[in-house]
């Protein structure tokens, strides 16, 4: 089947994104030209967050392109973006500091990076603000600083820092219920930097990568921040 694109620049990834989810599961090509950047929007439109539901069987909406050299990079970007979406969409009960640490450890193992984590007394002494924000949380959701290092130390050093506030009740300044609903998104910065670090390592960029994720839950207690 042929697709017509909306009136957007050829550099836009969103020219056919609205079509990627609702069309029959067959093979498509553009009526004119190549999809180019629009391949990314096409892929992302078919992403489903299925952690809390039974995934419906789904076939493929295949988009043909005459530029096969662009496919690998597009798939990497789509997978990284889907990772960010999935991490942010996961409920706070399943996405605490410990889960963020596990995700970074898995990423490090995949790419041969070194992962370390500072917690407890070492966190209180070396990074007192991270400790102060997260100290009221339950023991199994204790604050920590997660670090990943990768690449040749001789290459330029690039640091990525992602805010990992997995839930922010407001502490002593408790938020109203309307403000609580979206607080699981407070770790969106961490999600973005984790995905970006994965892209950097997958592309084998000539950098010395340093990923830092301060991961906390700001809970309610007598000594909350």
PDB file of N, CA and C in Angstrom, residues 45-146:
ATOM      1  N   UNK A  45       5.532   4.937  16.691  1.00  0.00           N
ATOM      2  CA  UNK A  45       4.069   4.889  16.736  1.00  0.00           C
ATOM      3  C   UNK A  45       3.569   3.485  17.057  1.00  0.00           C
ATOM      4  N   UNK A  46       4.420   2.481  16.842  1.00  0.00           N
ATOM      5  CA  UNK A  46       4.010   1.103  17.092  1.00  0.00           C
ATOM      6  C   UNK A  46       4.479   0.580  18.441  1.00  0.00           C
ATOM      7  N   UNK A  47       5.115   1.455  19.233  1.00  0.00           N
ATOM      8  CA  UNK A  47       5.576   1.053  20.560  1.00  0.00           C
ATOM      9  C   UNK A  47       4.397   0.936  21.522  1.00  0.00           C
ATOM     10  N   UNK A  48       4.371  -0.132  22.305  1.00  0.00           N
ATOM     11  CA  UNK A  48       3.316  -0.365  23.282  1.00  0.00           C
ATOM     12  C   UNK A  48       3.938  -0.562  24.666  1.00  0.00           C
ATOM     13  N   UNK A  49       3.344   0.065  25.680  1.00  0.00           N
ATOM     14  CA  UNK A  49       3.758  -0.174  27.061  1.00  0.00           C
ATOM     15  C   UNK A  49       2.867  -1.280  27.614  1.00  0.00           C
ATOM     16  N   UNK A  50       3.432  -2.446  27.806  1.00  0.00           N
ATOM     17  CA  UNK A  50       2.613  -3.616  28.121  1.00  0.00           C
ATOM     18  C   UNK A  50       2.980  -4.274  29.448  1.00  0.00           C
ATOM     19  N   UNK A  51       3.724  -3.569  30.296  1.00  0.00           N
ATOM     20  CA  UNK A  51       4.179  -4.190  31.548  1.00  0.00           C
ATOM     21  C   UNK A  51       3.016  -4.656  32.417  1.00  0.00           C
ATOM     22  N   UNK A  52       1.928  -3.911  32.440  1.00  0.00           N
ATOM     23  CA  UNK A  52       0.824  -4.221  33.343  1.00  0.00           C
ATOM     24  C   UNK A  52      -0.400  -4.788  32.620  1.00  0.00           C
ATOM     25  N   UNK A  53      -0.207  -5.243  31.415  1.00  0.00           N
ATOM     26  CA  UNK A  53      -1.321  -5.834  30.689  1.00  0.00           C
ATOM     27  C   UNK A  53      -0.794  -6.944  29.790  1.00  0.00           C
ATOM     28  N   UNK A  54      -1.683  -7.840  29.439  1.00  0.00           N
ATOM     29  CA  UNK A  54      -1.300  -8.905  28.534  1.00  0.00           C
ATOM     30  C   UNK A  54      -1.158  -8.325  27.131  1.00  0.00           C
ATOM     31  N   UNK A  55       0.008  -8.500  26.572  1.00  0.00           N
ATOM     32  CA  UNK A  55       0.261  -7.927  25.240  1.00  0.00           C
ATOM     33  C   UNK A  55      -0.602  -8.633  24.195  1.00  0.00           C
ATOM     34  N   UNK A  56      -1.272  -7.849  23.386  1.00  0.00           N
ATOM     35  CA  UNK A  56      -2.073  -8.413  22.308  1.00  0.00           C
ATOM     36  C   UNK A  56      -1.147  -8.851  21.169  1.00  0.00           C
ATOM     37  N   UNK A  57      -1.420 -10.024  20.606  1.00  0.00           N
ATOM     38  CA  UNK A  57      -0.602 -10.459  19.456  1.00  0.00           C
ATOM     39  C   UNK A  57      -0.650  -9.404  18.355  1.00  0.00           C
ATOM     40  N   UNK A  58       0.496  -9.102  17.819  1.00  0.00           N
ATOM     41  CA  UNK A  58       0.506  -8.032  16.824  1.00  0.00           C
ATOM     42  C   UNK A  58       1.460  -8.374  15.697  1.00  0.00           C
ATOM     43  N   UNK A  59       0.985  -8.162  14.490  1.00  0.00           N
ATOM     44  CA  UNK A  59       1.827  -8.395  13.332  1.00  0.00           C
ATOM     45  C   UNK A  59       2.701  -7.185  13.068  1.00  0.00           C
ATOM     46  N   UNK A  60       3.205  -7.089  11.871  1.00  0.00           N
ATOM     47  CA  UNK A  60       4.128  -6.015  11.533  1.00  0.00           C
ATOM     48  C   UNK A  60       3.525  -5.088  10.485  1.00  0.00           C
ATOM     49  N   UNK A  61       3.677  -3.795  10.737  1.00  0.00           N
ATOM     50  CA  UNK A  61       3.399  -2.789   9.712  1.00  0.00           C
ATOM     51  C   UNK A  61       4.756  -2.394   9.133  1.00  0.00           C
ATOM     52  N   UNK A  62       5.106  -2.995   8.038  1.00  0.00           N
ATOM     53  CA  UNK A  62       6.446  -2.855   7.469  1.00  0.00           C
ATOM     54  C   UNK A  62       6.494  -1.634   6.559  1.00  0.00           C
ATOM     55  N   UNK A  63       7.522  -0.820   6.740  1.00  0.00           N
ATOM     56  CA  UNK A  63       7.737   0.350   5.895  1.00  0.00           C
ATOM     57  C   UNK A  63       8.982   0.105   5.041  1.00  0.00           C
ATOM     58  N   UNK A  64       8.818   0.157   3.751  1.00  0.00           N
ATOM     59  CA  UNK A  64       9.934  -0.061   2.845  1.00  0.00           C
ATOM     60  C   UNK A  64      10.745   1.217   2.666  1.00  0.00           C
ATOM     61  N   UNK A  65      12.045   1.045   2.482  1.00  0.00           N
ATOM     62  CA  UNK A  65      12.917   2.186   2.230  1.00  0.00           C
ATOM     63  C   UNK A  65      14.001   1.794   1.236  1.00  0.00           C
ATOM     64  N   UNK A  66      14.411   2.752   0.449  1.00  0.00           N
ATOM     65  CA  UNK A  66      15.525   2.538  -0.459  1.00  0.00           C
ATOM     66  C   UNK A  66      16.838   2.969   0.157  1.00  0.00           C
ATOM     67  N   UNK A  67      16.826   3.257   1.459  1.00  0.00           N
ATOM     68  CA  UNK A  67      18.030   3.701   2.175  1.00  0.00           C
ATOM     69  C   UNK A  67      18.331   2.728   3.326  1.00  0.00           C
ATOM     70  N   UNK A  68      18.732   1.504   3.004  1.00  0.00           N
ATOM     71  CA  UNK A  68      18.957   0.511   4.066  1.00  0.00           C
ATOM     72  C   UNK A  68      20.032   0.906   5.069  1.00  0.00           C
ATOM     73  N   UNK A  69      20.951   1.775   4.661  1.00  0.00           N
ATOM     74  CA  UNK A  69      22.020   2.178   5.577  1.00  0.00           C
ATOM     75  C   UNK A  69      21.494   2.986   6.763  1.00  0.00           C
ATOM     76  N   UNK A  70      20.263   3.522   6.659  1.00  0.00           N
ATOM     77  CA  UNK A  70      19.706   4.315   7.750  1.00  0.00           C
ATOM     78  C   UNK A  70      18.941   3.458   8.756  1.00  0.00           C
ATOM     79  N   UNK A  71      18.722   2.195   8.427  1.00  0.00           N
ATOM     80  CA  UNK A  71      17.842   1.374   9.254  1.00  0.00           C
ATOM     81  C   UNK A  71      18.425   1.118  10.644  1.00  0.00           C
ATOM     82  N   UNK A  72      19.692   0.733  10.715  1.00  0.00           N
ATOM     83  CA  UNK A  72      20.293   0.366  11.999  1.00  0.00           C
ATOM     84  C   UNK A  72      20.235   1.531  12.993  1.00  0.00           C
ATOM     85  N   UNK A  73      20.630   2.724  12.553  1.00  0.00           N
ATOM     86  CA  UNK A  73      20.599   3.879  13.447  1.00  0.00           C
ATOM     87  C   UNK A  73      19.173   4.202  13.882  1.00  0.00           C
ATOM     88  N   UNK A  74      18.230   4.094  12.956  1.00  0.00           N
ATOM     89  CA  UNK A  74      16.837   4.369  13.289  1.00  0.00           C
ATOM     90  C   UNK A  74      16.325   3.402  14.346  1.00  0.00           C
ATOM     91  N   UNK A  75      16.664   2.137  14.211  1.00  0.00           N
ATOM     92  CA  UNK A  75      16.234   1.133  15.192  1.00  0.00           C
ATOM     93  C   UNK A  75      16.844   1.439  16.557  1.00  0.00           C
ATOM     94  N   UNK A  76      18.115   1.828  16.587  1.00  0.00           N
ATOM     95  CA  UNK A  76      18.756   2.183  17.863  1.00  0.00           C
ATOM     96  C   UNK A  76      18.019   3.341  18.537  1.00  0.00           C
ATOM     97  N   UNK A  77      17.713   4.384  17.760  1.00  0.00           N
ATOM     98  CA  UNK A  77      17.018   5.544  18.323  1.00  0.00           C
ATOM     99  C   UNK A  77      15.626   5.173  18.811  1.00  0.00           C
ATOM    100  N   UNK A  78      14.934   4.337  18.052  1.00  0.00           N
ATOM    101  CA  UNK A  78      13.591   3.912  18.449  1.00  0.00           C
ATOM    102  C   UNK A  78      13.643   3.094  19.731  1.00  0.00           C
ATOM    103  N   UNK A  79      14.605   2.202  19.836  1.00  0.00           N
ATOM    104  CA  UNK A  79      14.730   1.382  21.041  1.00  0.00           C
ATOM    105  C   UNK A  79      15.090   2.235  22.255  1.00  0.00           C
ATOM    106  N   UNK A  80      15.964   3.222  22.068  1.00  0.00           N
ATOM    107  CA  UNK A  80      16.344   4.096  23.174  1.00  0.00           C
ATOM    108  C   UNK A  80      15.153   4.931  23.638  1.00  0.00           C
ATOM    109  N   UNK A  81      14.391   5.455  22.691  1.00  0.00           N
ATOM    110  CA  UNK A  81      13.223   6.254  23.042  1.00  0.00           C
ATOM    111  C   UNK A  81      12.170   5.398  23.731  1.00  0.00           C
ATOM    112  N   UNK A  82      11.978   4.185  23.251  1.00  0.00           N
ATOM    113  CA  UNK A  82      11.030   3.272  23.886  1.00  0.00           C
ATOM    114  C   UNK A  82      11.464   2.942  25.307  1.00  0.00           C
ATOM    115  N   UNK A  83      12.775   2.814  25.531  1.00  0.00           N
ATOM    116  CA  UNK A  83      13.280   2.559  26.881  1.00  0.00           C
ATOM    117  C   UNK A  83      12.927   3.707  27.812  1.00  0.00           C
ATOM    118  N   UNK A  84      13.151   4.946  27.358  1.00  0.00           N
ATOM    119  CA  UNK A  84      12.794   6.107  28.181  1.00  0.00           C
ATOM    120  C   UNK A  84      11.307   6.070  28.525  1.00  0.00           C
ATOM    121  N   UNK A  85      10.480   5.831  27.535  1.00  0.00           N
ATOM    122  CA  UNK A  85       9.032   5.788  27.767  1.00  0.00           C
ATOM    123  C   UNK A  85       8.666   4.711  28.780  1.00  0.00           C
ATOM    124  N   UNK A  86       9.253   3.528  28.634  1.00  0.00           N
ATOM    125  CA  UNK A  86       8.909   2.422  29.526  1.00  0.00           C
ATOM    126  C   UNK A  86       9.359   2.689  30.960  1.00  0.00           C
ATOM    127  N   UNK A  87      10.537   3.264  31.135  1.00  0.00           N
ATOM    128  CA  UNK A  87      11.023   3.562  32.479  1.00  0.00           C
ATOM    129  C   UNK A  87      10.133   4.598  33.159  1.00  0.00           C
ATOM    130  N   UNK A  88       9.777   5.637  32.424  1.00  0.00           N
ATOM    131  CA  UNK A  88       8.954   6.703  33.002  1.00  0.00           C
ATOM    132  C   UNK A  88       7.531   6.215  33.261  1.00  0.00           C
ATOM    133  N   UNK A  89       7.016   5.369  32.395  1.00  0.00           N
ATOM    134  CA  UNK A  89       5.639   4.888  32.542  1.00  0.00           C
ATOM    135  C   UNK A  89       5.488   3.849  33.646  1.00  0.00           C
ATOM    136  N   UNK A  90       6.580   3.223  34.060  1.00  0.00           N
ATOM    137  CA  UNK A  90       6.501   2.209  35.107  1.00  0.00           C
ATOM    138  C   UNK A  90       6.123   2.853  36.438  1.00  0.00           C
ATOM    139  N   UNK A  91       5.190   2.235  37.153  1.00  0.00           N
ATOM    140  CA  UNK A  91       4.747   2.764  38.436  1.00  0.00           C
ATOM    141  C   UNK A  91       5.886   2.856  39.433  1.00  0.00           C
ATOM    142  N   UNK A  92       5.805   3.831  40.337  1.00  0.00           N
ATOM    143  CA  UNK A  92       6.889   4.065  41.292  1.00  0.00           C
ATOM    144  C   UNK A  92       7.144   2.861  42.188  1.00  0.00           C
ATOM    145  N   UNK A  93       6.138   2.051  42.440  1.00  0.00           N
ATOM    146  CA  UNK A  93       6.338   0.867  43.283  1.00  0.00           C
ATOM    147  C   UNK A  93       7.274  -0.134  42.623  1.00  0.00           C
ATOM    148  N   UNK A  94       7.408  -0.059  41.302  1.00  0.00           N
ATOM    149  CA  UNK A  94       8.277  -0.970  40.554  1.00  0.00           C
ATOM    150  C   UNK A  94       9.488  -0.263  39.957  1.00  0.00           C
ATOM    151  N   UNK A  95       9.685   1.010  40.276  1.00  0.00           N
ATOM    152  CA  UNK A  95      10.794   1.761  39.693  1.00  0.00           C
ATOM    153  C   UNK A  95      11.398   2.659  40.767  1.00  0.00           C
ATOM    154  N   UNK A  96      12.093   2.018  41.725  1.00  0.00           N
ATOM    155  CA  UNK A  96      12.758   2.749  42.785  1.00  0.00           C
ATOM    156  C   UNK A  96      14.251   2.857  42.523  1.00  0.00           C
ATOM    157  N   UNK A  97      15.007   3.391  43.486  1.00  0.00           N
ATOM    158  CA  UNK A  97      16.464   3.503  43.325  1.00  0.00           C
ATOM    159  C   UNK A  97      17.130   2.166  43.011  1.00  0.00           C
ATOM    160  N   UNK A  98      16.653   1.093  43.644  1.00  0.00           N
ATOM    161  CA  UNK A  98      17.237  -0.216  43.398  1.00  0.00           C
ATOM    162  C   UNK A  98      17.032  -0.691  41.973  1.00  0.00           C
ATOM    163  N   UNK A  99      15.831  -0.450  41.446  1.00  0.00           N
ATOM    164  CA  UNK A  99      15.553  -0.854  40.067  1.00  0.00           C
ATOM    165  C   UNK A  99      16.393  -0.056  39.075  1.00  0.00           C
ATOM    166  N   UNK A 100      16.587   1.244  39.352  1.00  0.00           N
ATOM    167  CA  UNK A 100      17.453   2.036  38.479  1.00  0.00           C
ATOM    168  C   UNK A 100      18.887   1.493  38.499  1.00  0.00           C
ATOM    169  N   UNK A 101      19.336   1.090  39.670  1.00  0.00           N
ATOM    170  CA  UNK A 101      20.680   0.513  39.777  1.00  0.00           C
ATOM    171  C   UNK A 101      20.779  -0.762  38.940  1.00  0.00           C
ATOM    172  N   UNK A 102      19.763  -1.618  39.006  1.00  0.00           N
ATOM    173  CA  UNK A 102      19.778  -2.858  38.236  1.00  0.00           C
ATOM    174  C   UNK A 102      19.800  -2.575  36.734  1.00  0.00           C
ATOM    175  N   UNK A 103      19.072  -1.552  36.311  1.00  0.00           N
ATOM    176  CA  UNK A 103      19.025  -1.203  34.887  1.00  0.00           C
ATOM    177  C   UNK A 103      20.390  -0.724  34.408  1.00  0.00           C
ATOM    178  N   UNK A 104      21.057   0.108  35.214  1.00  0.00           N
ATOM    179  CA  UNK A 104      22.391   0.588  34.847  1.00  0.00           C
ATOM    180  C   UNK A 104      23.388  -0.574  34.841  1.00  0.00           C
ATOM    181  N   UNK A 105      23.274  -1.479  35.808  1.00  0.00           N
ATOM    182  CA  UNK A 105      24.169  -2.637  35.839  1.00  0.00           C
ATOM    183  C   UNK A 105      24.001  -3.495  34.580  1.00  0.00           C
ATOM    184  N   UNK A 106      22.753  -3.703  34.166  1.00  0.00           N
ATOM    185  CA  UNK A 106      22.509  -4.492  32.955  1.00  0.00           C
ATOM    186  C   UNK A 106      23.078  -3.798  31.721  1.00  0.00           C
ATOM    187  N   UNK A 107      22.935  -2.471  31.674  1.00  0.00           N
ATOM    188  CA  UNK A 107      23.482  -1.704  30.554  1.00  0.00           C
ATOM    189  C   UNK A 107      24.999  -1.815  30.526  1.00  0.00           C
ATOM    190  N   UNK A 108      25.618  -1.706  31.703  1.00  0.00           N
ATOM    191  CA  UNK A 108      27.066  -1.809  31.786  1.00  0.00           C
ATOM    192  C   UNK A 108      27.569  -3.174  31.356  1.00  0.00           C
ATOM    193  N   UNK A 109      26.857  -4.216  31.772  1.00  0.00           N
ATOM    194  CA  UNK A 109      27.246  -5.575  31.398  1.00  0.00           C
ATOM    195  C   UNK A 109      27.155  -5.775  29.891  1.00  0.00           C
ATOM    196  N   UNK A 110      26.123  -5.191  29.291  1.00  0.00           N
ATOM    197  CA  UNK A 110      25.921  -5.333  27.845  1.00  0.00           C
ATOM    198  C   UNK A 110      27.058  -4.719  27.053  1.00  0.00           C
ATOM    199  N   UNK A 111      27.604  -3.596  27.536  1.00  0.00           N
ATOM    200  CA  UNK A 111      28.605  -2.866  26.762  1.00  0.00           C
ATOM    201  C   UNK A 111      30.015  -2.932  27.359  1.00  0.00           C
ATOM    202  N   UNK A 112      30.205  -3.730  28.381  1.00  0.00           N
ATOM    203  CA  UNK A 112      31.532  -3.857  28.966  1.00  0.00           C
ATOM    204  C   UNK A 112      31.969  -2.633  29.744  1.00  0.00           C
ATOM    205  N   UNK A 113      31.034  -1.963  30.386  1.00  0.00           N
ATOM    206  CA  UNK A 113      31.340  -0.776  31.191  1.00  0.00           C
ATOM    207  C   UNK A 113      31.520  -1.163  32.657  1.00  0.00           C
ATOM    208  N   UNK A 114      32.089  -0.247  33.425  1.00  0.00           N
ATOM    209  CA  UNK A 114      32.265  -0.435  34.863  1.00  0.00           C
ATOM    210  C   UNK A 114      31.156   0.309  35.597  1.00  0.00           C
ATOM    211  N   UNK A 115      30.486  -0.374  36.511  1.00  0.00           N
ATOM    212  CA  UNK A 115      29.392   0.239  37.272  1.00  0.00           C
ATOM    213  C   UNK A 115      29.713   0.169  38.760  1.00  0.00           C
ATOM    214  N   UNK A 116      29.518   1.282  39.449  1.00  0.00           N
ATOM    215  CA  UNK A 116      29.729   1.347  40.893  1.00  0.00           C
ATOM    216  C   UNK A 116      28.554   2.085  41.526  1.00  0.00           C
ATOM    217  N   UNK A 117      28.357   1.878  42.825  1.00  0.00           N
ATOM    218  CA  UNK A 117      27.232   2.516  43.512  1.00  0.00           C
ATOM    219  C   UNK A 117      27.678   2.973  44.896  1.00  0.00           C
ATOM    220  N   UNK A 118      27.408   4.226  45.218  1.00  0.00           N
ATOM    221  CA  UNK A 118      27.737   4.789  46.525  1.00  0.00           C
ATOM    222  C   UNK A 118      26.450   4.859  47.340  1.00  0.00           C
ATOM    223  N   UNK A 119      26.475   4.333  48.560  1.00  0.00           N
ATOM    224  CA  UNK A 119      25.279   4.329  49.403  1.00  0.00           C
ATOM    225  C   UNK A 119      25.683   4.378  50.874  1.00  0.00           C
ATOM    226  N   UNK A 120      24.712   4.446  51.750  1.00  0.00           N
ATOM    227  CA  UNK A 120      24.975   4.389  53.186  1.00  0.00           C
ATOM    228  C   UNK A 120      25.831   5.535  53.689  1.00  0.00           C
ATOM    229  N   UNK A 121      26.759   5.220  54.605  1.00  0.00           N
ATOM    230  CA  UNK A 121      27.607   6.242  55.220  1.00  0.00           C
ATOM    231  C   UNK A 121      28.468   6.958  54.187  1.00  0.00           C
ATOM    232  N   UNK A 122      28.929   6.221  53.179  1.00  0.00           N
ATOM    233  CA  UNK A 122      29.761   6.841  52.147  1.00  0.00           C
ATOM    234  C   UNK A 122      28.974   7.881  51.369  1.00  0.00           C
ATOM    235  N   UNK A 123      27.678   7.634  51.165  1.00  0.00           N
ATOM    236  CA  UNK A 123      26.837   8.612  50.475  1.00  0.00           C
ATOM    237  C   UNK A 123      26.615   9.834  51.357  1.00  0.00           C
ATOM    238  N   UNK A 124      26.341   9.603  52.641  1.00  0.00           N
ATOM    239  CA  UNK A 124      26.100  10.717  53.569  1.00  0.00           C
ATOM    240  C   UNK A 124      27.322  11.619  53.687  1.00  0.00           C
ATOM    241  N   UNK A 125      28.511  11.015  53.640  1.00  0.00           N
ATOM    242  CA  UNK A 125      29.738  11.797  53.769  1.00  0.00           C
ATOM    243  C   UNK A 125      30.130  12.469  52.459  1.00  0.00           C
ATOM    244  N   UNK A 126      30.053  11.742  51.370  1.00  0.00           N
ATOM    245  CA  UNK A 126      30.538  12.271  50.105  1.00  0.00           C
ATOM    246  C   UNK A 126      29.508  13.062  49.319  1.00  0.00           C
ATOM    247  N   UNK A 127      28.239  12.709  49.478  1.00  0.00           N
ATOM    248  CA  UNK A 127      27.164  13.357  48.703  1.00  0.00           C
ATOM    249  C   UNK A 127      25.978  13.644  49.631  1.00  0.00           C
ATOM    250  N   UNK A 128      26.169  14.560  50.591  1.00  0.00           N
ATOM    251  CA  UNK A 128      25.161  14.761  51.641  1.00  0.00           C
ATOM    252  C   UNK A 128      23.796  15.217  51.130  1.00  0.00           C
ATOM    253  N   UNK A 129      23.743  15.936  50.009  1.00  0.00           N
ATOM    254  CA  UNK A 129      22.438  16.385  49.517  1.00  0.00           C
ATOM    255  C   UNK A 129      21.621  15.225  48.958  1.00  0.00           C
ATOM    256  N   UNK A 130      22.286  14.292  48.249  1.00  0.00           N
ATOM    257  CA  UNK A 130      21.577  13.108  47.757  1.00  0.00           C
ATOM    258  C   UNK A 130      21.040  12.322  48.954  1.00  0.00           C
ATOM    259  N   UNK A 131      21.888  12.149  49.951  1.00  0.00           N
ATOM    260  CA  UNK A 131      21.480  11.411  51.153  1.00  0.00           C
ATOM    261  C   UNK A 131      20.332  12.107  51.865  1.00  0.00           C
ATOM    262  N   UNK A 132      20.396  13.422  51.969  1.00  0.00           N
ATOM    263  CA  UNK A 132      19.357  14.161  52.699  1.00  0.00           C
ATOM    264  C   UNK A 132      17.989  14.026  52.041  1.00  0.00           C
ATOM    265  N   UNK A 133      17.973  14.060  50.721  1.00  0.00           N
ATOM    266  CA  UNK A 133      16.687  13.966  50.018  1.00  0.00           C
ATOM    267  C   UNK A 133      16.090  12.571  50.146  1.00  0.00           C
ATOM    268  N   UNK A 134      16.940  11.534  50.174  1.00  0.00           N
ATOM    269  CA  UNK A 134      16.425  10.173  50.150  1.00  0.00           C
ATOM    270  C   UNK A 134      16.429   9.431  51.470  1.00  0.00           C
ATOM    271  N   UNK A 135      16.909  10.043  52.536  1.00  0.00           N
ATOM    272  CA  UNK A 135      17.130   9.290  53.778  1.00  0.00           C
ATOM    273  C   UNK A 135      15.853   8.819  54.459  1.00  0.00           C
ATOM    274  N   UNK A 136      14.715   9.457  54.188  1.00  0.00           N
ATOM    275  CA  UNK A 136      13.473   9.076  54.864  1.00  0.00           C
ATOM    276  C   UNK A 136      12.804   7.859  54.232  1.00  0.00           C
ATOM    277  N   UNK A 137      13.307   7.414  53.106  1.00  0.00           N
ATOM    278  CA  UNK A 137      12.682   6.282  52.404  1.00  0.00           C
ATOM    279  C   UNK A 137      12.924   4.981  53.161  1.00  0.00           C
ATOM    280  N   UNK A 138      12.086   3.987  52.849  1.00  0.00           N
ATOM    281  CA  UNK A 138      12.267   2.659  53.436  1.00  0.00           C
ATOM    282  C   UNK A 138      13.639   2.110  53.060  1.00  0.00           C
ATOM    283  N   UNK A 139      14.137   1.188  53.887  1.00  0.00           N
ATOM    284  CA  UNK A 139      15.498   0.689  53.719  1.00  0.00           C
ATOM    285  C   UNK A 139      15.744   0.114  52.330  1.00  0.00           C
ATOM    286  N   UNK A 140      14.757  -0.605  51.790  1.00  0.00           N
ATOM    287  CA  UNK A 140      14.962  -1.231  50.483  1.00  0.00           C
ATOM    288  C   UNK A 140      14.872  -0.219  49.338  1.00  0.00           C
ATOM    289  N   UNK A 141      14.532   1.047  49.677  1.00  0.00           N
ATOM    290  CA  UNK A 141      14.499   2.108  48.656  1.00  0.00           C
ATOM    291  C   UNK A 141      15.469   3.229  49.047  1.00  0.00           C
ATOM    292  N   UNK A 142      16.552   2.839  49.689  1.00  0.00           N
ATOM    293  CA  UNK A 142      17.539   3.793  50.192  1.00  0.00           C
ATOM    294  C   UNK A 142      18.186   4.569  49.046  1.00  0.00           C
ATOM    295  N   UNK A 143      18.621   5.809  49.319  1.00  0.00           N
ATOM    296  CA  UNK A 143      19.253   6.629  48.275  1.00  0.00           C
ATOM    297  C   UNK A 143      20.613   6.077  47.888  1.00  0.00           C
ATOM    298  N   UNK A 144      21.037   6.440  46.669  1.00  0.00           N
ATOM    299  CA  UNK A 144      22.341   5.974  46.186  1.00  0.00           C
ATOM    300  C   UNK A 144      22.782   6.819  44.985  1.00  0.00           C
ATOM    301  N   UNK A 145      24.059   6.805  44.719  1.00  0.00           N
ATOM    302  CA  UNK A 145      24.611   7.425  43.510  1.00  0.00           C
ATOM    303  C   UNK A 145      25.154   6.308  42.640  1.00  0.00           C
ATOM    304  N   UNK A 146      24.551   6.138  41.478  1.00  0.00           N
ATOM    305  CA  UNK A 146      24.930   5.072  40.554  1.00  0.00           C
ATOM    306  C   UNK A 146      25.851   5.667  39.495  1.00  0.00           C
TER     307      UNK A 146
END
